[in-house]
XYZ file of C-alpha atoms in Angstrom:
597
model
C 157.022 103.491 36.793
C 152.745 102.727 37.377
C 149.348 101.269 38.372
C 146.573 100.004 35.800
C 143.302 97.272 36.432
C 143.271 95.375 33.424
C 139.590 94.414 32.071
C 138.119 91.259 33.208
C 138.696 88.377 31.138
C 137.645 85.063 29.785
C 140.912 83.512 30.850
C 140.726 82.330 34.099
C 142.924 83.975 36.080
C 141.659 87.421 35.608
C 142.331 89.997 38.054
C 139.494 91.685 39.011
C 139.961 94.141 41.510
C 139.194 97.882 40.712
C 138.690 98.381 36.991
C 137.286 94.739 35.975
C 133.836 95.638 37.014
C 133.359 98.724 35.137
C 135.056 97.300 31.930
C 133.712 93.674 32.213
C 132.197 92.723 28.769
C 133.200 95.889 27.340
C 136.680 94.591 27.125
C 136.304 91.135 28.215
C 138.072 89.551 24.762
C 141.432 87.701 25.214
C 143.874 88.753 23.183
C 144.123 85.352 21.444
C 146.935 84.244 24.171
C 146.820 80.393 22.918
C 147.893 82.082 19.105
C 144.441 81.337 17.969
C 142.514 83.434 15.129
C 144.860 82.543 12.419
C 147.855 83.771 14.200
C 151.258 82.008 13.682
C 154.927 82.374 13.635
C 157.000 84.915 11.222
C 155.994 88.512 9.568
C 157.101 91.750 10.586
C 155.504 93.207 13.605
C 155.756 97.230 13.165
C 155.960 99.373 15.897
C 155.186 103.142 15.562
C 156.513 106.250 17.877
C 158.079 109.642 18.511
C 161.768 109.160 19.093
C 164.801 107.476 20.415
C 165.142 105.275 23.465
C 167.598 106.907 26.406
C 170.376 104.690 25.654
C 170.036 101.641 23.957
C 172.996 100.232 26.106
C 171.399 97.958 28.407
C 173.775 99.202 30.852
C 172.251 102.860 30.926
C 168.586 102.307 29.298
C 165.916 103.616 31.682
C 163.085 104.330 29.731
C 159.543 102.172 28.917
C 161.186 101.985 25.590
C 164.861 100.951 26.352
C 163.906 98.507 28.448
C 161.294 97.159 26.038
C 163.891 97.214 23.174
C 166.923 95.667 25.537
C 164.267 93.014 26.771
C 164.898 91.602 23.087
C 168.401 91.049 22.694
C 170.042 91.346 25.740
C 169.462 89.136 28.864
C 169.844 89.081 32.517
C 170.234 85.967 35.173
C 166.465 86.024 36.428
C 163.252 88.243 34.809
C 159.788 88.033 35.128
C 156.708 86.709 32.822
C 154.714 88.263 30.699
C 151.093 88.546 31.849
C 148.033 89.757 31.329
C 147.380 89.010 35.027
C 149.215 91.316 36.935
C 150.057 88.761 40.246
C 151.341 86.194 37.177
C 154.210 89.274 36.084
C 155.806 89.729 39.814
C 157.351 86.224 40.961
C 160.843 86.253 39.448
C 161.903 83.448 37.120
C 165.157 81.945 36.393
C 166.238 83.446 32.415
C 170.331 82.793 32.208
C 170.708 81.550 35.384
C 169.673 77.795 35.567
C 167.496 78.636 38.967
C 166.880 80.856 41.578
C 168.909 80.567 44.803
C 167.520 79.854 47.818
C 169.332 78.622 50.794
C 167.601 75.251 50.965
C 169.350 74.829 47.390
C 172.995 76.338 48.366
C 172.463 79.236 45.984
C 172.480 81.745 49.300
C 174.666 81.203 52.315
C 173.492 80.951 55.622
C 173.969 84.309 56.581
C 172.375 85.657 53.385
C 175.592 87.670 51.795
C 176.842 85.234 49.730
C 175.091 84.443 46.443
C 176.216 81.346 43.848
C 174.478 81.292 40.590
C 174.805 78.723 37.712
C 174.360 79.855 34.143
C 172.397 77.513 31.430
C 173.984 75.548 29.086
C 173.083 76.847 25.045
C 173.153 80.814 26.030
C 175.498 82.528 22.701
C 176.695 85.502 21.969
C 175.983 86.367 18.220
C 179.504 86.380 17.719
C 181.485 84.956 14.544
C 181.677 82.073 15.346
C 179.101 82.408 18.181
C 180.636 81.423 21.916
C 178.651 80.738 24.843
C 178.103 83.807 27.695
C 179.857 82.960 30.844
C 179.940 84.506 34.715
C 183.066 86.732 33.460
C 180.989 88.258 31.119
C 177.911 88.963 33.776
C 180.605 90.302 36.213
C 182.000 92.565 32.965
C 178.326 93.952 32.689
C 177.851 94.948 36.349
C 181.257 96.405 36.400
C 180.306 98.537 33.322
C 177.548 100.198 35.196
C 179.649 102.858 36.631
C 181.200 103.855 33.139
C 182.255 107.675 33.064
C 180.553 108.093 29.505
C 176.880 106.887 30.143
C 176.584 105.653 33.812
C 173.638 103.803 34.835
C 170.727 105.337 36.804
C 169.964 102.244 38.170
C 173.472 102.174 40.024
C 172.883 103.249 43.454
C 170.978 99.761 43.173
C 174.106 98.056 43.189
C 176.465 100.299 44.874
C 174.693 99.739 48.061
C 174.673 96.023 48.080
C 177.526 94.590 46.390
C 180.852 94.329 48.421
C 183.257 96.840 46.994
C 181.076 98.328 44.408
C 181.315 101.752 45.801
C 184.692 101.940 45.658
C 185.174 100.606 42.386
C 182.332 103.313 40.946
C 184.299 106.226 42.774
C 187.542 104.964 41.395
C 185.900 104.753 38.025
C 184.400 107.770 37.714
C 187.814 109.495 37.396
C 188.735 107.722 34.409
C 187.719 109.741 30.923
C 184.531 108.872 29.717
C 185.724 109.663 25.852
C 188.465 107.333 25.766
C 186.919 103.721 25.329
C 190.419 102.427 25.711
C 191.305 103.796 28.798
C 187.397 102.747 30.292
C 188.124 99.230 29.398
C 191.676 99.255 31.037
C 190.161 99.982 34.135
C 187.485 97.471 34.113
C 189.735 94.788 33.244
C 192.574 96.033 35.862
C 190.183 96.677 38.476
C 187.976 93.996 40.566
C 185.136 94.618 42.631
C 185.593 92.110 45.705
C 182.096 91.030 45.855
C 181.910 89.651 42.088
C 184.026 86.952 41.014
C 183.552 84.333 38.175
C 184.519 81.497 40.220
C 184.255 79.592 36.519
C 182.664 79.859 33.124
C 179.301 78.628 34.684
C 179.187 79.917 37.900
C 178.969 83.591 39.426
C 179.386 84.520 42.913
C 177.758 87.843 44.535
C 178.600 88.879 47.917
C 177.189 91.164 49.490
C 178.146 93.448 52.594
C 174.858 92.844 54.103
C 171.732 90.741 53.719
C 169.319 92.226 51.234
C 166.155 90.344 50.329
C 165.591 91.846 47.160
C 169.303 90.776 45.805
C 167.451 88.264 43.258
C 165.237 91.149 41.902
C 168.174 93.559 41.138
C 169.944 90.569 39.311
C 167.013 90.170 37.491
C 166.681 94.021 36.229
C 168.087 94.878 32.357
C 171.163 97.041 34.215
C 172.573 93.410 35.088
C 172.564 92.006 31.848
C 175.796 90.320 30.702
C 178.351 91.970 28.378
C 180.766 90.663 25.753
C 184.124 91.317 25.882
C 183.875 92.976 22.346
C 182.068 96.045 24.172
C 185.256 96.934 25.554
C 185.964 98.751 21.951
C 183.104 101.079 22.248
C 182.531 104.500 24.360
C 179.012 103.008 26.393
C 176.330 104.339 24.393
C 177.966 105.745 21.770
C 177.263 105.848 18.085
C 180.024 103.417 17.721
C 178.363 100.913 20.093
C 174.763 101.831 19.201
C 176.069 100.331 15.595
C 177.536 97.253 17.213
C 175.051 95.563 19.738
C 175.664 92.530 20.191
C 173.179 89.817 21.162
C 172.295 86.872 23.458
C 168.703 87.017 23.225
C 165.865 86.102 20.247
C 166.639 89.155 17.994
C 169.352 91.130 17.039
C 169.730 94.818 16.414
C 170.458 94.935 12.698
C 169.417 98.436 11.495
C 169.615 101.656 13.420
C 168.959 105.311 11.952
C 168.870 107.694 15.029
C 165.156 109.232 15.572
C 164.309 107.493 12.375
C 163.874 103.552 12.124
C 165.382 100.419 14.716
C 164.985 97.250 12.939
C 165.347 93.684 14.986
C 165.757 90.603 13.185
C 166.131 87.446 14.463
C 169.042 85.898 16.561
C 170.592 82.881 14.347
C 172.671 82.101 17.451
C 170.011 82.126 19.809
C 167.842 78.826 20.996
C 164.668 78.277 22.343
C 165.298 75.766 24.314
C 167.611 78.017 26.439
C 165.104 80.531 27.048
C 162.288 80.220 29.142
C 160.833 83.612 29.130
C 161.076 84.618 25.037
C 159.332 82.416 21.934
C 160.406 84.844 19.654
C 157.280 84.410 17.285
C 157.790 86.950 14.731
C 160.714 87.196 12.290
C 161.758 91.314 11.890
C 160.709 93.998 15.007
C 160.563 97.199 12.671
C 160.329 100.410 14.995
C 159.602 103.780 13.147
C 160.445 106.566 14.918
C 159.455 110.567 13.980
C 155.947 109.968 14.985
C 155.208 112.773 16.975
C 151.393 112.721 17.553
C 149.355 110.392 19.555
C 146.161 111.080 17.573
C 148.810 110.200 14.332
C 149.900 106.982 16.010
C 146.511 105.937 17.145
C 145.122 106.552 13.574
C 148.070 104.285 12.206
C 146.920 101.408 14.552
C 143.241 101.456 13.744
C 144.065 101.551 10.316
C 146.379 98.785 10.520
C 149.771 100.584 8.781
C 150.982 99.897 12.184
C 150.781 97.038 15.010
C 151.940 98.240 18.649
C 152.629 102.241 19.768
C 156.627 102.685 21.317
C 156.362 105.532 23.311
C 152.454 106.825 23.358
C 149.428 105.722 25.077
C 146.078 105.663 23.909
C 144.810 109.414 23.311
C 142.491 110.310 25.599
C 139.679 111.255 23.061
C 140.452 107.433 21.673
C 140.099 106.161 24.973
C 136.280 106.900 25.668
C 135.192 106.190 21.742
C 136.847 102.895 22.537
C 135.633 101.801 25.337
C 132.265 103.219 24.245
C 132.334 100.515 21.264
C 133.776 97.533 23.852
C 136.610 97.276 21.162
C 138.242 94.303 22.020
C 141.862 95.606 20.650
C 141.863 97.749 23.587
C 142.818 97.233 27.140
C 143.586 98.876 30.440
C 146.686 97.289 32.035
C 147.513 97.658 35.846
C 150.987 98.733 36.359
C 150.997 101.205 39.976
C 152.970 104.459 39.589
C 154.225 107.601 40.527
C 152.891 109.109 36.825
C 153.272 111.585 36.298
C 154.925 114.348 39.289
C 156.595 117.107 39.114
C 160.228 117.617 40.167
C 162.140 120.574 40.961
C 165.541 121.105 40.508
C 167.373 122.080 44.213
C 170.370 122.841 42.211
C 168.766 125.834 40.016
C 170.532 129.276 40.818
C 167.313 130.915 38.986
C 165.278 133.171 40.622
C 167.983 133.687 43.785
C 168.057 129.519 44.368
C 164.315 130.083 45.048
C 163.659 126.575 44.774
C 166.029 125.021 47.170
C 163.670 126.714 49.770
C 161.086 123.968 51.181
C 158.754 127.022 51.766
C 158.265 128.129 47.616
C 158.001 124.384 46.793
C 155.822 123.739 49.343
C 153.227 126.731 47.796
C 153.680 125.365 44.486
C 152.562 122.167 46.255
C 149.181 123.651 46.754
C 148.778 125.521 42.991
C 148.075 122.004 41.082
C 145.018 120.946 40.100
C 145.063 117.009 39.566
C 141.635 116.402 38.918
C 142.094 118.153 35.240
C 145.108 115.979 34.965
C 142.713 112.980 35.950
C 140.774 114.237 32.857
C 143.872 114.465 30.830
C 144.836 110.814 31.402
C 141.035 109.956 30.582
C 139.211 109.848 33.618
C 139.116 108.383 37.461
C 138.995 104.895 35.790
C 142.338 105.833 34.130
C 144.076 107.910 36.824
C 143.704 109.001 40.383
C 144.691 111.519 42.352
C 148.231 110.953 44.237
C 149.129 112.577 47.043
C 152.420 110.745 48.447
C 154.929 108.982 46.681
C 155.052 105.638 47.374
C 151.733 104.851 44.592
C 149.146 101.816 45.293
C 150.088 98.879 45.490
C 153.835 99.164 46.719
C 155.724 98.609 49.512
C 155.048 101.127 52.323
C 152.050 102.463 50.483
C 149.609 104.685 52.889
C 147.107 107.476 52.024
C 148.276 110.345 53.372
C 147.792 114.166 51.780
C 150.483 116.823 53.358
C 149.109 119.812 51.253
C 145.259 119.229 50.808
C 142.981 120.962 48.423
C 138.871 121.078 47.671
C 138.135 118.343 45.384
C 142.089 117.866 44.499
C 141.792 121.123 42.501
C 144.530 123.341 43.582
C 144.275 126.182 45.980
C 145.740 129.500 44.134
C 144.950 131.904 46.701
C 147.327 129.595 49.323
C 149.940 129.490 47.158
C 150.466 133.204 47.007
C 150.344 133.678 50.183
C 153.393 131.184 50.711
C 155.178 132.216 48.237
C 154.770 135.881 49.861
C 155.497 134.796 52.949
C 158.813 133.565 51.205
C 160.016 136.574 49.855
C 158.370 135.995 46.208
C 155.343 138.424 46.723
C 156.384 139.207 42.849
C 156.063 135.764 41.901
C 159.009 133.689 39.824
C 160.080 132.207 36.530
C 160.549 128.729 35.642
C 162.199 127.081 32.845
C 159.645 123.949 32.284
C 161.336 121.555 29.855
C 158.180 118.933 28.521
C 157.806 115.512 26.661
C 155.975 116.118 23.294
C 154.758 112.856 23.240
C 152.000 111.165 24.676
C 149.759 113.300 27.080
C 152.747 115.395 28.444
C 152.215 118.865 26.570
C 148.440 118.755 27.558
C 149.755 118.020 31.214
C 152.487 120.542 31.120
C 149.956 123.568 29.654
C 147.706 122.502 32.591
C 150.483 122.975 35.452
C 151.676 126.029 33.375
C 148.142 127.276 34.161
C 148.232 126.438 37.437
C 151.117 128.200 38.070
C 150.482 131.332 36.145
C 147.341 131.324 38.776
C 149.561 132.104 41.833
C 151.776 134.505 40.342
C 154.842 131.918 38.613
C 155.508 132.516 34.662
C 156.544 129.085 33.585
C 158.399 129.053 29.990
C 157.680 125.906 28.147
C 160.669 123.895 26.602
C 159.896 121.763 23.961
C 161.782 118.377 24.283
C 161.076 116.194 20.969
C 164.604 114.745 20.791
C 164.855 111.710 23.167
C 166.409 113.603 25.109
C 164.909 114.437 28.212
C 165.754 111.491 30.122
C 168.726 110.790 28.494
C 170.543 114.431 29.068
C 167.705 116.984 29.964
C 167.295 115.929 33.601
C 170.477 113.747 34.719
C 173.224 116.140 33.681
C 174.006 117.552 36.864
C 176.163 120.459 35.178
C 173.002 121.359 33.376
C 170.985 121.327 36.840
C 173.488 124.020 38.342
C 172.945 126.227 35.353
C 169.604 126.753 35.586
C 168.631 124.987 32.175
C 165.752 123.690 34.037
C 163.736 124.824 37.069
C 160.765 122.176 36.864
C 159.779 119.050 34.776
C 157.406 116.369 34.888
C 158.926 112.714 34.728
C 157.158 109.518 35.193
C 158.239 106.779 37.444
C 157.014 103.089 37.961
C 158.994 100.483 40.097
C 161.442 98.716 38.682
C 159.917 95.731 39.813
C 157.202 94.379 41.996
C 156.760 92.566 45.292
C 159.251 93.214 47.586
C 160.004 96.845 45.736
C 160.429 99.765 48.578
C 164.170 99.905 47.537
C 162.901 101.009 43.491
C 160.423 103.785 44.395
C 162.323 105.786 47.365
C 165.719 104.909 46.986
C 166.862 105.836 43.279
C 164.331 109.206 43.182
C 165.143 110.362 46.652
C 168.479 109.023 48.163
C 170.965 111.950 47.876
C 173.847 110.414 48.198
C 173.479 108.916 44.435
C 173.038 112.650 42.796
C 175.457 112.651 39.595
C 175.326 111.835 36.043
C 172.635 109.616 34.982
C 170.956 109.698 38.441
C 167.397 109.259 38.448
C 167.314 111.574 41.549
C 166.740 114.204 39.273
C 166.373 117.568 41.007
C 169.330 116.756 43.265
C 167.238 116.029 46.998
C 169.432 115.162 49.629
C 167.975 114.565 53.137
C 170.681 112.855 55.504
C 167.186 111.540 57.839
C 165.689 109.979 54.889
C 169.098 108.389 53.498
C 169.278 107.313 57.501
C 165.240 105.387 56.813
C 166.403 103.772 53.566
C 169.326 102.674 55.126
C 167.461 100.869 57.682
C 164.464 99.851 55.329
C 166.865 98.157 53.184
C 168.952 96.069 55.633
C 165.959 94.463 57.558
C 164.446 90.995 56.612
C 160.831 91.991 57.918
C 158.699 93.146 55.536
C 156.222 94.686 57.774
C 158.988 96.686 59.511
C 160.701 98.068 56.171
C 156.981 98.667 54.985
C 156.863 101.232 57.588
C 160.129 102.775 57.405
C 159.681 103.341 53.579
C 156.219 104.661 54.775
C 158.317 107.354 56.935
C 160.712 108.206 54.374
C 157.771 109.285 52.322
C 156.165 111.759 54.949
C 159.067 113.142 55.278
C 159.671 113.709 51.409
C 156.358 114.949 51.340
C 157.217 117.484 54.055
C 160.025 118.970 52.500
C 158.037 118.975 48.971
C 160.697 117.746 47.126
C 158.361 116.968 44.207
C 154.543 117.155 43.786
C 153.190 113.617 42.759
C 150.268 114.395 40.573
C 148.858 110.783 39.637
C 148.691 107.181 39.831
C 147.769 106.405 36.291
C 147.051 102.904 34.559
C 148.304 101.833 31.098
C 145.691 102.054 28.330
C 147.214 100.382 25.056
C 145.847 99.493 21.644
C 147.414 96.719 19.379
C 146.665 96.602 15.460
C 143.795 93.535 13.862
C 146.914 91.950 13.475
C 148.573 91.123 16.879
C 147.211 88.088 18.731
C 149.200 86.835 21.741
C 149.332 89.882 23.221
C 151.258 89.799 26.727
C 151.662 92.716 29.243
C 154.694 93.616 30.897
C 153.663 96.047 33.816
C 157.266 97.247 34.448
C 157.773 98.541 31.086
C 154.458 99.271 29.951
C 154.132 97.378 26.624
C 153.023 94.003 25.235
C 156.341 91.492 24.924
C 157.354 91.990 21.327
C 158.681 88.345 21.767
C 155.333 86.570 22.524
C 153.259 88.643 19.633
C 152.032 86.549 16.597
C 150.709 88.009 13.643
C 147.186 86.923 12.035
C 147.337 85.352 9.041
């Protein structure tokens, strides 16, 4: 997911790399990080947005909205801090784990293949009566990633690292995904060789080969614990969504699809057991159905809502708020591939034209990226991107396989290449798009670019929260040609040693299947080999070279068309204090917010 420079701040460790100079003074006020300005505990944090998250089940949730939600009720072994200083959000911290395993403390074996993790005391489920979270709950949570009902888009991370995980997942995929009992029976009767609960407080994870980012993988929301009660429900099904269980500071107490999600304090949670989430407000109320970003912004400015759920600040408001120096507005750094055009390589439409690299290369010349920069608010908010690895991520190097003057596109070259590929008469493409944020304007801009080179794109509004949960991640829909091109966003799942979090989930052809984030089904054996080599090396510089090599091959294939690396403009109401940003979620940390009295 992303890349933004925060505003210059009075706070001591301010980041001042790119936008700080531009925005200094205009956005200099600290966001009440010490909890001052009359802010205290309690109250209801009011959040408004468009639609349901892709999933509520932490095993399969993979959008900003679902991750910000699950952070409140599902805790991984490790996690990162929220902060308005980007560098402070990178280091991994113990969460439910008592400490970070290292070779020095014996938590990582000398060969780098065995991790022994001890759970802290006092972390409990909000069951009746409450009971402690165990190492077995983390084993269950990791097993659930491969469930056939709602498989995790991140399962490739663990299949390629944990011993026996791939074989387990392959077998689990054959189970009836409509039968909760059949899935629970499979999980409980089949072990993963590399996962063992040594005792209630000790988890042992064994790897096929060393992986320098294994702790990062265990710090993702996918890798949270799962209570035994989850065996009763189809993963992320309607019953599951009404019966989530929490080991975090908040619990979901009401859920009405596409209407309301309410979280209240979890009475079983103990502040002394949670080093990352203080839980200041009493209630978090998320009101959905607000498809217009301008309407969301108006509510925030008028004070009838406090934070946006799934919309950035509208472009018109960005310029106005910057000019006014509004202290409630900020631009936060979160380097990303956001957005980008993905091709459905499985589509039978146009005689399988999109499976032809020449057609995709033609389309790569069509897009006016300079127009998209304007849609996002100008060059201080976004910059054209010509590689799949965005700035600030392992393996990024600037290169442009399809240059056009001023990044404005070249429709004449697009037409010429299409004709050479046998499509002089043009193409007709199905183009689903999200209705929230800048997405409608982006879709319309790209539609016009395609029309200029003889391609008709039929826009299909996706306003029901299904864009990521079903439209792009259902292989049967792809093979039936229900879509041809789409414009998703992608942000790294973590920063730091994160080469695995861009190339592998988006372009490893071996992971294609239900819920895969390799949305178009791209598969290049040479890219897959580079992924494997990059993951196995323990030399960061060598890994970065390999990720860059993979990037160049992917761009040569025109598997996608990168558009922008967009930073994140964010706004909070007058009531919000102590607002700390989470770059990988592009949201403020709900648990840290205090409300002004």
